[in-house]
Amino acid sequence: MNFYYIHLMPRDNLSYCFIDDYPSEVGIKSYKIGKGLMLGADYPAASRVYMTERYTGIQLSDLIENACGMLIVSKRIKETFEQVNNGPTEYLPLTICNHKKRVASTDYFIINPLGTIDCLNLKASTITYHDEKIVQVQRPVLAPEKLKNVPHLFRIQEHTYSFLMSELMLERLGTLTPPPTNFYFEQLDQAPAQPGNTRSAS
């Protein structure tokens, strides 16, 4: 099965809004959103984010671009994820406000796949290391032998802000009418691990 990387900042249509910050209501627990950790009761249902002042775009799209590595999607995308996804995931309700601090929509969600998946061929991927630890994954390449039982939506272990979806998820999104807006993805290469590829990811 093929898997696809979801682009959180495609910047293809500048008329769409952009978010710069986590919901202030979450406070210091915001780091959990980027790490795939459960928020549970630490996430207030009235959480909201604001369109950034540095971009003038105000239109709402199915995927909301942001600088925080959050997967923010419309209600219909969230419902599609729920129908197909088979992994532990939080669907956190989110209100989006415009530049004037007025409510633009209450029908958005932060999608928080819990945990991460060891799915990369570390030798085939383009990775920056520091003191034997991974600091950046520039070009992820998947290891097919690690993909047998992965969820249809998940985070890469070596970079928790990278979200992957399965071919089945992509097909289901393709049935939506009208098609999802501002939703860009990229099929990732796969390469079987070679003997001796034992470099640690930790």
mmCIF file of C-alpha atoms in Angstrom:
data_model
loop_
_atom_site.group_PDB
_atom_site.id
_atom_site.type_symbol
_atom_site.label_atom_id
_atom_site.label_comp_id
_atom_site.label_asym_id
_atom_site.label_seq_id
_atom_site.Cartn_x
_atom_site.Cartn_y
_atom_site.Cartn_z
ATOM 1 C CA MET A 1 0.000 0.000 0.000
ATOM 2 C CA ASN A 2 1.162 3.528 -0.732
ATOM 3 C CA PHE A 3 1.371 6.253 1.921
ATOM 4 C CA TYR A 4 1.195 9.999 1.537
ATOM 5 C CA TYR A 5 2.740 12.929 3.399
ATOM 6 C CA ILE A 6 0.241 15.710 4.205
ATOM 7 C CA HIS A 7 1.590 19.215 3.549
ATOM 8 C CA LEU A 8 0.586 21.555 6.382
ATOM 9 C CA MET A 9 1.853 24.738 4.669
ATOM 10 C CA PRO A 10 1.348 24.404 0.903
ATOM 11 C CA ARG A 11 1.051 28.226 0.504
ATOM 12 C CA ASP A 12 -0.484 27.692 -2.934
ATOM 13 C CA ASN A 13 -3.516 29.951 -2.484
ATOM 14 C CA LEU A 14 -2.747 33.041 -0.418
ATOM 15 C CA SER A 15 -6.426 33.909 -0.050
ATOM 16 C CA TYR A 16 -6.713 31.119 2.529
ATOM 17 C CA CYS A 17 -6.173 32.039 6.166
ATOM 18 C CA PHE A 18 -3.068 31.140 8.151
ATOM 19 C CA ILE A 19 -2.633 30.397 11.867
ATOM 20 C CA ASP A 20 0.532 31.295 13.803
ATOM 21 C CA ASP A 21 -0.202 30.088 17.339
ATOM 22 C CA TYR A 22 -1.574 27.209 19.358
ATOM 23 C CA PRO A 23 -4.893 27.765 21.173
ATOM 24 C CA SER A 24 -4.032 29.965 24.160
ATOM 25 C CA GLU A 25 -6.565 28.069 26.274
ATOM 26 C CA VAL A 26 -4.346 24.978 26.195
ATOM 27 C CA GLY A 27 -1.433 26.873 27.743
ATOM 28 C CA ILE A 28 1.802 25.030 28.431
ATOM 29 C CA LYS A 29 0.169 21.720 27.494
ATOM 30 C CA SER A 30 0.273 22.782 23.821
ATOM 31 C CA TYR A 31 3.461 20.753 23.334
ATOM 32 C CA LYS A 32 1.322 17.604 23.521
ATOM 33 C CA ILE A 33 -0.367 18.537 20.239
ATOM 34 C CA GLY A 34 2.968 18.351 18.430
ATOM 35 C CA LYS A 35 4.145 15.164 20.107
ATOM 36 C CA GLY A 36 1.078 12.990 19.660
ATOM 37 C CA LEU A 37 0.374 12.882 23.396
ATOM 38 C CA MET A 38 -3.170 12.681 24.733
ATOM 39 C CA LEU A 39 -4.612 15.956 25.968
ATOM 40 C CA GLY A 40 -7.928 14.642 27.268
ATOM 41 C CA ALA A 41 -9.297 16.968 29.945
ATOM 42 C CA ASP A 42 -6.329 19.325 29.403
ATOM 43 C CA TYR A 43 -8.009 20.494 26.192
ATOM 44 C CA PRO A 44 -10.839 23.028 26.743
ATOM 45 C CA ALA A 45 -13.792 22.559 24.381
ATOM 46 C CA ALA A 46 -13.890 26.341 23.852
ATOM 47 C CA SER A 47 -10.362 26.485 22.410
ATOM 48 C CA ARG A 48 -9.810 28.951 19.591
ATOM 49 C CA VAL A 49 -7.129 30.225 17.251
ATOM 50 C CA TYR A 50 -6.802 33.490 15.328
ATOM 51 C CA MET A 51 -5.898 34.275 11.750
ATOM 52 C CA THR A 52 -2.425 35.771 11.705
ATOM 53 C CA GLU A 53 -1.920 39.464 11.038
ATOM 54 C CA ARG A 54 1.093 38.832 8.793
ATOM 55 C CA TYR A 55 -1.072 37.334 6.046
ATOM 56 C CA THR A 56 -4.242 38.913 4.676
ATOM 57 C CA GLY A 57 -5.978 35.685 3.627
ATOM 58 C CA ILE A 58 -9.365 35.161 5.275
ATOM 59 C CA GLN A 59 -10.947 32.272 3.387
ATOM 60 C CA LEU A 60 -11.501 29.029 5.250
ATOM 61 C CA SER A 61 -10.260 25.846 3.580
ATOM 62 C CA ASP A 62 -10.583 22.163 4.428
ATOM 63 C CA LEU A 63 -7.007 22.168 5.695
ATOM 64 C CA ILE A 64 -5.973 25.249 7.669
ATOM 65 C CA GLU A 65 -2.315 26.173 7.179
ATOM 66 C CA ASN A 66 -0.396 26.944 10.338
ATOM 67 C CA ALA A 67 3.123 27.446 11.666
ATOM 68 C CA CYS A 68 2.684 25.093 14.630
ATOM 69 C CA GLY A 69 2.616 21.696 12.949
ATOM 70 C CA MET A 70 -1.055 21.163 13.793
ATOM 71 C CA LEU A 71 -3.331 19.123 11.529
ATOM 72 C CA ILE A 72 -6.380 21.434 11.460
ATOM 73 C CA VAL A 73 -9.238 20.301 9.235
ATOM 74 C CA SER A 74 -12.888 21.020 8.524
ATOM 75 C CA LYS A 75 -15.707 18.943 9.970
ATOM 76 C CA ARG A 76 -16.192 16.922 6.790
ATOM 77 C CA ILE A 77 -12.496 15.983 6.637
ATOM 78 C CA LYS A 78 -12.563 15.072 10.334
ATOM 79 C CA GLU A 79 -15.580 12.831 9.743
ATOM 80 C CA THR A 80 -13.797 11.094 6.851
ATOM 81 C CA PHE A 81 -10.728 10.516 9.026
ATOM 82 C CA GLU A 82 -12.964 9.051 11.747
ATOM 83 C CA GLN A 83 -14.658 6.664 9.331
ATOM 84 C CA VAL A 84 -11.424 5.268 7.906
ATOM 85 C CA ASN A 85 -8.841 5.666 10.650
ATOM 86 C CA ASN A 86 -8.111 2.615 12.797
ATOM 87 C CA GLY A 87 -5.547 4.094 15.172
ATOM 88 C CA PRO A 88 -5.890 5.961 18.488
ATOM 89 C CA THR A 89 -6.662 9.581 17.690
ATOM 90 C CA GLU A 90 -8.069 12.648 19.403
ATOM 91 C CA TYR A 91 -10.446 14.904 17.475
ATOM 92 C CA LEU A 92 -10.237 18.246 19.262
ATOM 93 C CA PRO A 93 -12.925 20.859 18.468
ATOM 94 C CA LEU A 94 -11.570 24.233 17.443
ATOM 95 C CA THR A 95 -13.040 27.683 16.793
ATOM 96 C CA ILE A 96 -11.304 29.831 14.187
ATOM 97 C CA CYS A 97 -11.488 33.615 14.546
ATOM 98 C CA ASN A 98 -10.724 36.200 11.889
ATOM 99 C CA HIS A 99 -8.364 39.167 11.966
ATOM 100 C CA LYS A 100 -10.967 41.203 13.866
ATOM 101 C CA LYS A 101 -11.150 38.515 16.566
ATOM 102 C CA ARG A 102 -14.667 37.576 15.456
ATOM 103 C CA VAL A 103 -15.714 33.948 15.091
ATOM 104 C CA ALA A 104 -15.256 32.749 11.507
ATOM 105 C CA SER A 105 -16.221 29.105 12.131
ATOM 106 C CA THR A 106 -16.799 26.628 14.951
ATOM 107 C CA ASP A 107 -16.680 23.606 12.627
ATOM 108 C CA TYR A 108 -12.954 22.802 12.735
ATOM 109 C CA PHE A 109 -10.860 20.225 14.550
ATOM 110 C CA ILE A 110 -7.269 19.575 15.498
ATOM 111 C CA ILE A 111 -6.512 15.970 14.579
ATOM 112 C CA ASN A 112 -4.120 14.426 17.093
ATOM 113 C CA PRO A 113 -2.987 10.877 16.132
ATOM 114 C CA LEU A 114 -1.652 9.475 19.389
ATOM 115 C CA GLY A 115 1.850 8.058 19.503
ATOM 116 C CA THR A 116 4.226 7.655 16.587
ATOM 117 C CA ILE A 117 5.142 4.915 14.129
ATOM 118 C CA ASP A 118 8.617 3.525 13.406
ATOM 119 C CA CYS A 119 8.193 3.488 9.621
ATOM 120 C CA LEU A 120 11.357 4.902 8.008
ATOM 121 C CA ASN A 121 14.226 3.290 6.205
ATOM 122 C CA LEU A 122 16.826 5.408 7.990
ATOM 123 C CA LYS A 123 19.609 4.604 5.537
ATOM 124 C CA ALA A 124 17.562 5.525 2.451
ATOM 125 C CA SER A 125 16.058 8.666 3.997
ATOM 126 C CA THR A 126 17.839 12.006 3.933
ATOM 127 C CA ILE A 127 18.412 12.795 7.611
ATOM 128 C CA THR A 128 20.468 15.295 9.591
ATOM 129 C CA TYR A 129 22.105 13.889 12.740
ATOM 130 C CA HIS A 130 23.755 15.605 15.682
ATOM 131 C CA ASP A 131 25.575 13.509 18.287
ATOM 132 C CA GLU A 132 24.017 10.417 16.735
ATOM 133 C CA LYS A 133 20.520 11.808 17.241
ATOM 134 C CA ILE A 134 18.105 12.781 14.487
ATOM 135 C CA VAL A 135 17.470 16.516 14.324
ATOM 136 C CA GLN A 136 15.803 16.766 10.909
ATOM 137 C CA VAL A 137 14.280 14.487 8.271
ATOM 138 C CA GLN A 138 14.545 16.241 4.916
ATOM 139 C CA ARG A 139 13.433 13.351 2.722
ATOM 140 C CA PRO A 140 11.615 10.472 4.421
ATOM 141 C CA VAL A 141 11.733 7.071 2.726
ATOM 142 C CA LEU A 142 9.474 4.373 4.129
ATOM 143 C CA ALA A 143 10.501 0.815 4.964
ATOM 144 C CA PRO A 144 7.732 -1.456 3.582
ATOM 145 C CA GLU A 145 8.458 -4.183 6.133
ATOM 146 C CA LYS A 146 7.452 -1.705 8.885
ATOM 147 C CA LEU A 147 4.108 -0.792 7.300
ATOM 148 C CA LYS A 148 2.153 -4.025 7.664
ATOM 149 C CA ASN A 149 -0.104 -3.001 10.539
ATOM 150 C CA VAL A 150 0.123 0.784 10.634
ATOM 151 C CA PRO A 151 -3.002 2.967 11.036
ATOM 152 C CA HIS A 152 -4.464 4.844 8.100
ATOM 153 C CA LEU A 153 -3.352 8.129 9.701
ATOM 154 C CA PHE A 154 -0.197 8.430 11.801
ATOM 155 C CA ARG A 155 2.909 10.414 12.758
ATOM 156 C CA ILE A 156 6.492 9.572 11.822
ATOM 157 C CA GLN A 157 8.499 8.546 14.885
ATOM 158 C CA GLU A 158 11.542 10.612 13.921
ATOM 159 C CA HIS A 159 9.501 13.755 13.208
ATOM 160 C CA THR A 160 6.228 13.981 15.119
ATOM 161 C CA TYR A 161 4.977 16.947 13.077
ATOM 162 C CA SER A 162 4.899 14.807 9.925
ATOM 163 C CA PHE A 163 1.513 13.218 9.233
ATOM 164 C CA LEU A 164 1.066 10.301 6.838
ATOM 165 C CA MET A 165 -2.146 8.850 5.472
ATOM 166 C CA SER A 166 -2.788 5.602 3.653
ATOM 167 C CA GLU A 167 -3.933 5.083 0.087
ATOM 168 C CA LEU A 168 -7.325 4.024 1.435
ATOM 169 C CA MET A 169 -7.660 7.333 3.277
ATOM 170 C CA LEU A 170 -6.710 9.232 0.125
ATOM 171 C CA GLU A 171 -9.293 7.311 -1.897
ATOM 172 C CA ARG A 172 -12.015 8.099 0.624
ATOM 173 C CA LEU A 173 -11.122 11.799 0.621
ATOM 174 C CA GLY A 174 -11.348 11.677 -3.160
ATOM 175 C CA THR A 175 -15.051 10.791 -2.958
ATOM 176 C CA LEU A 176 -15.939 14.101 -1.280
ATOM 177 C CA THR A 177 -17.943 16.659 -3.247
ATOM 178 C CA PRO A 178 -16.708 19.297 -3.711
ATOM 179 C CA PRO A 179 -13.102 18.090 -3.502
ATOM 180 C CA PRO A 180 -11.130 19.050 -0.362
ATOM 181 C CA THR A 181 -9.603 22.517 -0.560
ATOM 182 C CA ASN A 182 -5.984 23.360 0.279
ATOM 183 C CA PHE A 183 -5.295 19.668 0.851
ATOM 184 C CA TYR A 184 -1.923 18.775 -0.667
ATOM 185 C CA PHE A 185 -0.109 15.493 -0.298
ATOM 186 C CA GLU A 186 2.967 13.694 -1.608
ATOM 187 C CA GLN A 187 3.466 9.969 -2.116
ATOM 188 C CA LEU A 188 6.523 8.775 -0.226
ATOM 189 C CA ASP A 189 9.088 6.399 -1.678
ATOM 190 C CA GLN A 190 9.589 2.985 -0.129
ATOM 191 C CA ALA A 191 12.827 0.992 0.100
ATOM 192 C CA PRO A 192 13.374 -2.308 1.933
ATOM 193 C CA ALA A 193 15.981 -2.131 4.696
ATOM 194 C CA GLN A 194 19.369 -3.614 3.814
ATOM 195 C CA PRO A 195 21.398 -5.857 6.128
ATOM 196 C CA GLY A 196 23.538 -3.796 8.454
ATOM 197 C CA ASN A 197 21.152 -0.819 8.547
ATOM 198 C CA THR A 198 21.258 -0.642 12.319
ATOM 199 C CA ARG A 199 21.801 3.045 13.050
ATOM 200 C CA SER A 200 19.736 4.098 16.046
ATOM 201 C CA ALA A 201 16.965 6.704 15.834
ATOM 202 C CA SER A 202 17.366 7.655 19.482
#
